[in-house]
Amino acid sequence: MEATTKIKRSVLIRQQKEAAKAEVGGASVAKLQNCPTSPRKMRLVVDLIRGVNVEKALYILKFTNKEAAIRVEKLLLSAIKNWEAKNEGKRVEDSGLFVKEVSVGGGRQAKRLRPAPQGRGYRIRKRSNHVTLIVDSKNENN
């Protein structure tokens, strides 16, 4: 009996999430999973564009001299395209798009061993991260 209520609840939650996705207008989300850059390096780039107008953010990323900036730029372009698909008939230039929220979380770590003196081995952690970028428009009446 308890298992069926859990299944019903999970189905209800899934339906609510799908309804929220199908809703016309509003913010759009783009995610980058398992990006092979350390989260700390990615946060340096992401902090530059948080809360900034989309056009300005693209320029900032274009001229930032870090490898992570290339990946974040592609992610931002993807979020813009997602917004366009969600808000058909509206222009990006007129809507005043801005980077509403950006978060970087740690991904999985690949662990390796590097030879060290006297037969020891030092552990190397090759880090990755997950980036979530949300784009929204300032002009809600359009």
PDB file of C-alpha atoms in Angstrom:
ATOM      1  CA  MET A   1       0.000   0.000   0.000  1.00  0.00           C
ATOM      2  CA  GLU A   2       2.791   2.381   0.929  1.00  0.00           C
ATOM      3  CA  ALA A   3       4.689   1.679  -2.301  1.00  0.00           C
ATOM      4  CA  THR A   4       1.708   2.594  -4.471  1.00  0.00           C
ATOM      5  CA  THR A   5       1.277   5.960  -2.738  1.00  0.00           C
ATOM      6  CA  LYS A   6       4.961   6.725  -3.330  1.00  0.00           C
ATOM      7  CA  ILE A   7       4.585   5.844  -7.013  1.00  0.00           C
ATOM      8  CA  LYS A   8       1.455   7.995  -7.312  1.00  0.00           C
ATOM      9  CA  ARG A   9       3.243  10.886  -5.631  1.00  0.00           C
ATOM     10  CA  SER A  10       6.256  10.589  -7.943  1.00  0.00           C
ATOM     11  CA  VAL A  11       3.986  10.499 -11.001  1.00  0.00           C
ATOM     12  CA  LEU A  12       2.177  13.608  -9.753  1.00  0.00           C
ATOM     13  CA  ILE A  13       5.466  15.437  -9.197  1.00  0.00           C
ATOM     14  CA  ARG A  14       6.650  14.466 -12.692  1.00  0.00           C
ATOM     15  CA  GLN A  15       3.410  15.763 -14.221  1.00  0.00           C
ATOM     16  CA  GLN A  16       3.772  19.064 -12.369  1.00  0.00           C
ATOM     17  CA  LYS A  17       7.340  19.478 -13.618  1.00  0.00           C
ATOM     18  CA  GLU A  18       6.295  18.718 -17.203  1.00  0.00           C
ATOM     19  CA  ALA A  19       3.460  21.235 -16.955  1.00  0.00           C
ATOM     20  CA  ALA A  20       5.892  23.878 -15.698  1.00  0.00           C
ATOM     21  CA  LYS A  21       8.224  23.138 -18.639  1.00  0.00           C
ATOM     22  CA  ALA A  22       5.385  23.360 -21.161  1.00  0.00           C
ATOM     23  CA  GLU A  23       4.257  26.718 -19.781  1.00  0.00           C
ATOM     24  CA  VAL A  24       4.710  29.427 -22.414  1.00  0.00           C
ATOM     25  CA  GLY A  25       6.942  32.306 -21.401  1.00  0.00           C
ATOM     26  CA  GLY A  26       9.109  32.670 -18.348  1.00  0.00           C
ATOM     27  CA  ALA A  27      12.696  31.702 -17.722  1.00  0.00           C
ATOM     28  CA  SER A  28      14.616  29.057 -19.624  1.00  0.00           C
ATOM     29  CA  VAL A  29      17.283  26.723 -18.298  1.00  0.00           C
ATOM     30  CA  ALA A  30      20.427  25.218 -19.827  1.00  0.00           C
ATOM     31  CA  LYS A  31      22.623  22.684 -18.053  1.00  0.00           C
ATOM     32  CA  LEU A  32      26.168  21.495 -18.648  1.00  0.00           C
ATOM     33  CA  GLN A  33      26.976  18.155 -17.011  1.00  0.00           C
ATOM     34  CA  ASN A  34      30.405  16.650 -16.255  1.00  0.00           C
ATOM     35  CA  CYS A  35      32.452  19.493 -17.692  1.00  0.00           C
ATOM     36  CA  PRO A  36      36.135  18.503 -17.234  1.00  0.00           C
ATOM     37  CA  THR A  37      37.174  21.692 -15.446  1.00  0.00           C
ATOM     38  CA  SER A  38      37.483  22.141 -11.711  1.00  0.00           C
ATOM     39  CA  PRO A  39      34.497  23.879 -10.109  1.00  0.00           C
ATOM     40  CA  ARG A  40      36.732  26.575  -8.652  1.00  0.00           C
ATOM     41  CA  LYS A  41      38.046  27.593 -12.079  1.00  0.00           C
ATOM     42  CA  MET A  42      34.531  27.558 -13.524  1.00  0.00           C
ATOM     43  CA  ARG A  43      33.168  29.772 -10.724  1.00  0.00           C
ATOM     44  CA  LEU A  44      35.751  32.451 -11.586  1.00  0.00           C
ATOM     45  CA  VAL A  45      34.220  32.756 -15.058  1.00  0.00           C
ATOM     46  CA  VAL A  46      30.588  32.331 -14.017  1.00  0.00           C
ATOM     47  CA  ASP A  47      30.824  35.113 -11.409  1.00  0.00           C
ATOM     48  CA  LEU A  48      31.637  37.572 -14.209  1.00  0.00           C
ATOM     49  CA  ILE A  49      28.243  37.166 -15.899  1.00  0.00           C
ATOM     50  CA  ARG A  50      25.819  36.624 -13.009  1.00  0.00           C
ATOM     51  CA  GLY A  51      22.951  39.148 -13.231  1.00  0.00           C
ATOM     52  CA  VAL A  52      24.292  40.757 -16.414  1.00  0.00           C
ATOM     53  CA  ASN A  53      22.429  41.505 -19.640  1.00  0.00           C
ATOM     54  CA  VAL A  54      22.769  38.602 -22.102  1.00  0.00           C
ATOM     55  CA  GLU A  55      24.407  40.668 -24.836  1.00  0.00           C
ATOM     56  CA  LYS A  56      26.993  42.074 -22.425  1.00  0.00           C
ATOM     57  CA  ALA A  57      27.584  38.595 -20.961  1.00  0.00           C
ATOM     58  CA  LEU A  58      28.368  37.208 -24.430  1.00  0.00           C
ATOM     59  CA  TYR A  59      30.938  39.965 -24.971  1.00  0.00           C
ATOM     60  CA  ILE A  60      32.492  39.330 -21.549  1.00  0.00           C
ATOM     61  CA  LEU A  61      32.818  35.604 -22.248  1.00  0.00           C
ATOM     62  CA  LYS A  62      34.166  36.195 -25.762  1.00  0.00           C
ATOM     63  CA  PHE A  63      37.067  38.259 -24.446  1.00  0.00           C
ATOM     64  CA  THR A  64      37.777  36.353 -21.230  1.00  0.00           C
ATOM     65  CA  ASN A  65      41.058  34.511 -21.598  1.00  0.00           C
ATOM     66  CA  LYS A  66      40.081  31.247 -19.878  1.00  0.00           C
ATOM     67  CA  GLU A  67      39.135  27.836 -21.246  1.00  0.00           C
ATOM     68  CA  ALA A  68      36.015  27.696 -19.077  1.00  0.00           C
ATOM     69  CA  ALA A  69      34.701  30.861 -20.770  1.00  0.00           C
ATOM     70  CA  ILE A  70      34.333  28.998 -24.089  1.00  0.00           C
ATOM     71  CA  ARG A  71      32.123  26.349 -22.482  1.00  0.00           C
ATOM     72  CA  VAL A  72      30.017  28.883 -20.584  1.00  0.00           C
ATOM     73  CA  GLU A  73      29.549  30.904 -23.784  1.00  0.00           C
ATOM     74  CA  LYS A  74      28.146  27.837 -25.562  1.00  0.00           C
ATOM     75  CA  LEU A  75      25.887  27.173 -22.575  1.00  0.00           C
ATOM     76  CA  LEU A  76      24.610  30.761 -22.619  1.00  0.00           C
ATOM     77  CA  LEU A  77      23.846  30.531 -26.346  1.00  0.00           C
ATOM     78  CA  SER A  78      21.948  27.306 -25.665  1.00  0.00           C
ATOM     79  CA  ALA A  79      19.904  29.009 -22.919  1.00  0.00           C
ATOM     80  CA  ILE A  80      19.057  31.849 -25.306  1.00  0.00           C
ATOM     81  CA  LYS A  81      17.897  29.362 -27.953  1.00  0.00           C
ATOM     82  CA  ASN A  82      15.803  27.571 -25.311  1.00  0.00           C
ATOM     83  CA  TRP A  83      14.198  30.897 -24.392  1.00  0.00           C
ATOM     84  CA  GLU A  84      13.431  31.606 -28.059  1.00  0.00           C
ATOM     85  CA  ALA A  85      11.789  28.193 -28.431  1.00  0.00           C
ATOM     86  CA  LYS A  86       9.726  28.748 -25.298  1.00  0.00           C
ATOM     87  CA  ASN A  87       8.673  32.301 -26.216  1.00  0.00           C
ATOM     88  CA  GLU A  88       7.750  32.136 -29.884  1.00  0.00           C
ATOM     89  CA  GLY A  89       6.980  35.447 -31.524  1.00  0.00           C
ATOM     90  CA  LYS A  90       9.139  37.474 -29.130  1.00  0.00           C
ATOM     91  CA  ARG A  91      12.487  38.963 -30.042  1.00  0.00           C
ATOM     92  CA  VAL A  92      15.522  38.558 -27.814  1.00  0.00           C
ATOM     93  CA  GLU A  93      16.622  42.165 -28.417  1.00  0.00           C
ATOM     94  CA  ASP A  94      13.280  43.633 -27.294  1.00  0.00           C
ATOM     95  CA  SER A  95      12.713  41.425 -24.262  1.00  0.00           C
ATOM     96  CA  GLY A  96      15.721  42.513 -22.198  1.00  0.00           C
ATOM     97  CA  LEU A  97      17.151  39.070 -21.467  1.00  0.00           C
ATOM     98  CA  PHE A  98      19.547  38.742 -18.551  1.00  0.00           C
ATOM     99  CA  VAL A  99      21.365  35.962 -16.743  1.00  0.00           C
ATOM    100  CA  LYS A 100      19.040  35.382 -13.818  1.00  0.00           C
ATOM    101  CA  GLU A 101      20.889  32.616 -12.022  1.00  0.00           C
ATOM    102  CA  VAL A 102      24.084  30.628 -12.543  1.00  0.00           C
ATOM    103  CA  SER A 103      25.301  27.869 -10.276  1.00  0.00           C
ATOM    104  CA  VAL A 104      28.321  25.602 -10.386  1.00  0.00           C
ATOM    105  CA  GLY A 105      28.369  22.329  -8.498  1.00  0.00           C
ATOM    106  CA  GLY A 106      31.006  19.666  -8.206  1.00  0.00           C
ATOM    107  CA  GLY A 107      30.728  16.708 -10.549  1.00  0.00           C
ATOM    108  CA  ARG A 108      32.378  13.349 -10.403  1.00  0.00           C
ATOM    109  CA  GLN A 109      36.083  13.008  -9.716  1.00  0.00           C
ATOM    110  CA  ALA A 110      38.446  10.703 -11.565  1.00  0.00           C
ATOM    111  CA  LYS A 111      41.113   9.526  -9.144  1.00  0.00           C
ATOM    112  CA  ARG A 112      44.617   8.760 -10.381  1.00  0.00           C
ATOM    113  CA  LEU A 113      47.945   7.924  -8.734  1.00  0.00           C
ATOM    114  CA  ARG A 114      51.183   9.733  -9.460  1.00  0.00           C
ATOM    115  CA  PRO A 115      54.469   8.059  -8.540  1.00  0.00           C
ATOM    116  CA  ALA A 116      56.143   9.695  -5.551  1.00  0.00           C
ATOM    117  CA  PRO A 117      59.502   9.223  -3.802  1.00  0.00           C
ATOM    118  CA  GLN A 118      60.335   6.083  -1.823  1.00  0.00           C
ATOM    119  CA  GLY A 119      57.690   3.902  -3.419  1.00  0.00           C
ATOM    120  CA  ARG A 120      54.755   6.025  -2.404  1.00  0.00           C
ATOM    121  CA  GLY A 121      51.958   7.296  -4.614  1.00  0.00           C
ATOM    122  CA  TYR A 122      50.288  10.688  -4.501  1.00  0.00           C
ATOM    123  CA  ARG A 123      46.605  10.826  -5.332  1.00  0.00           C
ATOM    124  CA  ILE A 124      45.491  13.161  -8.114  1.00  0.00           C
ATOM    125  CA  ARG A 125      41.836  14.146  -8.293  1.00  0.00           C
ATOM    126  CA  LYS A 126      40.720  15.159 -11.772  1.00  0.00           C
ATOM    127  CA  ARG A 127      37.646  17.217 -11.016  1.00  0.00           C
ATOM    128  CA  SER A 128      34.599  17.982 -13.128  1.00  0.00           C
ATOM    129  CA  ASN A 129      31.578  20.186 -12.573  1.00  0.00           C
ATOM    130  CA  HIS A 130      27.917  20.771 -13.392  1.00  0.00           C
ATOM    131  CA  VAL A 131      26.762  24.238 -14.482  1.00  0.00           C
ATOM    132  CA  THR A 132      23.130  25.391 -14.457  1.00  0.00           C
ATOM    133  CA  LEU A 133      22.293  28.666 -16.205  1.00  0.00           C
ATOM    134  CA  ILE A 134      18.873  30.369 -16.098  1.00  0.00           C
ATOM    135  CA  VAL A 135      17.967  33.183 -18.487  1.00  0.00           C
ATOM    136  CA  ASP A 136      14.890  35.384 -18.026  1.00  0.00           C
ATOM    137  CA  SER A 137      13.468  38.582 -19.495  1.00  0.00           C
ATOM    138  CA  LYS A 138      13.120  41.838 -17.584  1.00  0.00           C
ATOM    139  CA  ASN A 139      10.150  42.968 -19.695  1.00  0.00           C
ATOM    140  CA  GLU A 140       7.369  40.607 -18.614  1.00  0.00           C
ATOM    141  CA  ASN A 141       4.641  42.464 -20.511  1.00  0.00           C
ATOM    142  CA  ASN A 142       6.033  41.627 -24.004  1.00  0.00           C
TER     143      ASN A 142
END
